[in-house]
Amino acid sequence: AQSVTQPDIHITVSEGASLELRCNYSYGATPYLFWYVQSPGQGLQLLLKYFSGDTLVQGIKGFEAEFKRSQSSFNLRKPSVHWSDAAEYFCAVGDNNAGNMLTFGGGTRLMVKP
Amino acid sequence: NAGVTQTPKFRVLKTGQSMTLLCAQDMNHEYMYWYRQDPGMGLRLIHYSVGEGTTAKGEVPDGYNVSRLKKQNFLLGLESAAPSQTSVYFCASRDPGTGNYEQYFGPGTRLTVT
């Protein structure tokens, strides 16, 4: 069965600093990987996704993520964090069997210091 | 397009009561999903549907039932609510024809069972 681990439950960074959120996955085949963001009291918004091809993917709001098969990782990065980036971030792996279900990590809550 | 909508937004139930959560999507998506979100556990799949008239169990189906009588609607039922079902419930949908595996999420329903 597939699984996703986000080792950091909380992260605090200063505004303007760089950010890296970690994600490790377990999946038997080529993974479909996603990062979603959830602002307080809101639903989930897709930041970016990886299916194949270039292992560095660009997303919305200046985020990027790099797929590293050898490390089973899909870490999310941003070079300069803005206060509006404070939210909870979820990594997910997609199942390419019937239903195409997503398995989510536990989430990382990002706080941004002024 | 409204996208994915959920009704109600908030609900408080007493133990043993029943209720139905409604998810509606106007994107003509074939697949629909119900997740629950609990602190530190990310989103976990309850049930899903790959088309009108079909449903299947996800990771945590016990205590829930679902129905997909119309393509645009996916109902989640709690027959006898328990405090362990206090959670935030999210509905999602996707179009399997696009090949991009992206799921579109509703805004969520916050349910408290006392």
Coordinates of C-alpha atoms in Angstrom, one line a residue:
Chain A
A1 CA 0.0 0.0 0.0
Q2 CA 1.2 3.5 -0.8
S3 CA 2.1 5.9 2.0
V4 CA 3.3 9.5 2.4
T5 CA 5.4 10.9 5.2
Q6 CA 5.8 14.6 6.0
P7 CA 8.4 14.6 8.7
D8 CA 7.9 18.2 9.8
I9 CA 4.6 18.9 11.6
H10 CA 5.4 22.6 12.1
I11 CA 7.9 24.9 10.4
T12 CA 8.5 28.6 11.2
V13 CA 10.5 30.8 8.8
S14 CA 11.1 34.5 8.6
E15 CA 9.5 36.4 5.8
G16 CA 11.9 36.6 2.9
A17 CA 13.7 33.4 3.9
S18 CA 13.8 30.3 1.7
L19 CA 11.6 27.3 2.4
E20 CA 11.8 23.6 1.9
L21 CA 9.1 21.2 3.0
R22 CA 9.9 17.6 3.0
C23 CA 7.9 14.7 1.6
N24 CA 8.8 11.1 1.3
Y25 CA 6.5 8.5 -0.4
S26 CA 6.2 4.8 -0.7
Y27 CA 4.7 3.5 -3.9
G28 CA 5.5 0.4 -6.0
A29 CA 5.3 2.0 -9.5
T30 CA 6.0 5.3 -11.0
P31 CA 4.3 7.8 -8.7
Y32 CA 2.0 10.6 -9.4
L33 CA 2.8 13.3 -6.8
F34 CA 1.0 16.4 -5.7
W35 CA 1.4 19.3 -3.3
Y36 CA -1.7 21.0 -2.0
V37 CA -2.1 24.0 0.2
Q38 CA -4.9 24.7 2.7
S39 CA -5.4 28.1 4.2
P40 CA -7.2 28.3 7.5
G41 CA -10.9 27.3 7.1
Q42 CA -10.5 26.7 3.4
G43 CA -10.5 23.8 1.1
L44 CA -7.4 22.4 -0.7
Q45 CA -5.7 24.2 -3.6
L46 CA -3.3 22.4 -5.9
L47 CA 0.1 23.9 -5.9
L48 CA 1.9 21.6 -8.4
K49 CA 2.0 18.0 -9.6
Y50 CA 4.5 15.6 -11.1
F51 CA 3.5 12.8 -13.5
S52 CA 6.6 12.2 -15.7
G53 CA 9.4 14.0 -17.5
D54 CA 11.4 16.9 -16.0
T55 CA 11.9 16.1 -12.3
L56 CA 11.8 19.8 -11.3
V57 CA 8.2 21.1 -11.6
Q58 CA 7.0 24.6 -11.2
G59 CA 3.8 25.5 -9.6
I60 CA 1.7 28.5 -8.6
K61 CA 2.7 31.2 -6.2
G62 CA 6.4 30.7 -6.9
F63 CA 6.6 27.2 -5.5
E64 CA 8.6 24.4 -7.1
A65 CA 9.2 20.7 -6.2
E66 CA 11.8 18.2 -7.2
F67 CA 11.1 14.5 -7.7
K68 CA 14.0 12.3 -6.6
R69 CA 13.3 8.7 -7.3
S70 CA 16.5 7.4 -5.6
Q71 CA 15.4 9.1 -2.4
S72 CA 11.6 8.6 -2.8
S73 CA 11.2 12.3 -2.1
F74 CA 9.2 15.1 -3.5
N75 CA 10.3 18.2 -1.6
L76 CA 8.6 21.5 -2.0
R77 CA 10.6 24.7 -2.2
K78 CA 10.2 28.4 -2.4
P79 CA 13.2 30.9 -2.6
S80 CA 11.5 33.7 -0.6
V81 CA 8.5 33.2 1.6
H82 CA 5.7 35.8 1.9
W83 CA 3.5 36.2 5.0
S84 CA 0.6 35.0 2.8
D85 CA 2.2 31.6 2.5
A86 CA 1.3 30.8 6.1
A87 CA -0.9 27.7 5.7
E88 CA -0.9 23.9 5.9
Y89 CA 0.8 22.0 3.1
F90 CA -0.1 18.5 2.1
C91 CA 1.9 16.1 -0.1
A92 CA 0.0 13.3 -1.8
V93 CA 0.7 10.3 -4.0
G94 CA -1.9 9.2 -6.6
D95 CA -2.8 5.6 -7.3
N96 CA -3.0 4.7 -11.0
N97 CA -5.4 1.8 -10.3
A98 CA -9.2 2.0 -10.5
G99 CA -10.4 5.2 -8.8
N100 CA -7.1 6.9 -8.9
M101 CA -7.2 7.6 -5.2
L102 CA -4.9 10.0 -3.4
T103 CA -3.0 9.2 -0.3
F104 CA -2.1 12.2 1.8
G105 CA 0.7 12.9 4.2
G106 CA -0.1 14.3 7.6
G107 CA 0.6 17.9 6.6
T108 CA 3.1 20.5 7.5
R109 CA 1.9 23.8 9.1
L110 CA 3.9 26.7 8.0
M111 CA 4.2 29.9 10.1
V112 CA 5.8 33.0 8.8
K113 CA 7.5 35.5 11.1
P114 CA 7.5 39.1 10.1
Chain B
N1 CA -18.9 27.4 -12.7
A2 CA -19.3 26.9 -9.0
G3 CA -16.9 23.9 -9.0
V4 CA -17.4 21.6 -6.1
T5 CA -19.9 22.7 -3.4
Q6 CA -20.7 21.1 -0.1
T7 CA -23.8 21.4 2.1
P8 CA -23.9 22.2 5.0
K9 CA -20.8 24.1 6.0
F10 CA -21.2 23.3 9.7
R11 CA -23.3 20.9 11.7
V12 CA -23.5 19.7 15.3
L13 CA -25.0 16.3 16.0
K14 CA -25.8 14.4 19.1
T15 CA -24.5 10.8 19.4
G16 CA -26.8 8.5 17.6
Q17 CA -28.4 11.0 15.3
S18 CA -28.2 10.7 11.5
M19 CA -27.4 13.1 8.8
T20 CA -26.5 13.4 5.1
L21 CA -23.8 15.5 3.7
L22 CA -24.3 16.6 0.1
C23 CA -21.5 17.2 -2.5
A24 CA -22.3 18.7 -5.9
Q25 CA -20.1 19.4 -8.8
D26 CA -20.9 21.2 -12.1
M27 CA -17.8 20.1 -14.0
N28 CA -19.3 16.9 -15.4
H29 CA -16.6 14.9 -13.6
E30 CA -17.0 11.1 -13.6
Y31 CA -15.1 10.4 -10.3
M32 CA -16.0 11.7 -6.9
Y33 CA -14.5 11.2 -3.4
W34 CA -15.2 11.8 0.2
Y35 CA -12.4 12.4 2.7
R36 CA -12.2 13.2 6.3
Q37 CA -9.5 15.4 7.8
D38 CA -8.2 15.0 11.3
P39 CA -5.3 16.9 12.9
G40 CA -2.0 15.3 12.1
M41 CA -3.5 12.7 9.9
G42 CA -3.9 14.5 6.6
L43 CA -6.9 13.5 4.6
R44 CA -8.2 10.0 4.6
L45 CA -10.4 8.5 1.9
I46 CA -13.8 7.3 3.2
H47 CA -15.6 6.3 0.0
Y48 CA -15.4 7.0 -3.7
S49 CA -17.3 6.6 -6.9
V50 CA -16.1 6.1 -10.5
G51 CA -19.5 6.9 -12.0
E52 CA -23.2 7.3 -11.5
G53 CA -24.6 4.3 -9.6
T54 CA -21.2 3.0 -8.4
T55 CA -19.5 3.4 -5.1
A56 CA -16.5 1.8 -3.4
K57 CA -14.8 1.8 0.0
G58 CA -11.8 3.8 0.8
E59 CA -9.4 3.6 3.7
V60 CA -11.9 4.5 6.5
P61 CA -15.4 3.5 5.4
D62 CA -16.8 2.2 8.7
G63 CA -19.8 4.1 10.0
Y64 CA -20.5 5.8 6.7
N65 CA -22.6 5.1 3.6
V66 CA -22.7 6.8 0.3
S67 CA -24.9 7.1 -2.8
R68 CA -24.3 8.4 -6.3
L69 CA -27.7 8.5 -7.9
K70 CA -26.9 11.4 -10.2
K71 CA -23.5 12.0 -11.8
Q72 CA -23.2 15.5 -10.3
N73 CA -24.1 14.5 -6.7
F74 CA -22.3 12.4 -4.1
L75 CA -24.0 11.9 -0.8
L76 CA -22.3 10.8 2.5
G77 CA -24.5 9.5 5.2
L78 CA -23.9 8.9 8.9
E79 CA -26.6 6.5 10.2
S80 CA -25.7 6.7 13.9
A81 CA -23.2 9.5 14.6
A82 CA -20.4 8.9 17.1
P83 CA -18.0 11.3 18.7
S84 CA -15.2 9.7 16.7
Q85 CA -16.8 11.0 13.5
T86 CA -16.1 14.6 14.6
S87 CA -14.0 15.9 11.7
V88 CA -13.9 18.1 8.7
Y89 CA -15.2 16.4 5.6
F90 CA -14.1 17.2 2.1
C91 CA -15.5 16.2 -1.2
A92 CA -13.5 16.1 -4.4
S93 CA -14.0 15.2 -8.0
R94 CA -11.9 14.6 -11.1
D95 CA -12.2 13.9 -14.7
P96 CA -10.5 10.6 -15.6
G97 CA -10.4 11.6 -19.3
T98 CA -7.8 14.4 -18.7
G99 CA -5.0 12.0 -17.6
N100 CA -3.7 14.5 -15.1
Y101 CA -5.1 12.9 -11.9
E102 CA -5.9 16.3 -10.3
Q103 CA -8.7 16.3 -7.8
Y104 CA -10.8 19.4 -7.2
F105 CA -11.9 19.9 -3.7
G106 CA -14.9 21.5 -2.1
P107 CA -14.7 23.9 0.9
G108 CA -15.4 21.3 3.5
T109 CA -18.1 20.6 6.1
R110 CA -17.1 20.8 9.8
L111 CA -19.1 18.2 11.8
T112 CA -19.1 18.0 15.6
V113 CA -20.7 15.0 17.3
T114 CA -21.4 15.5 21.0

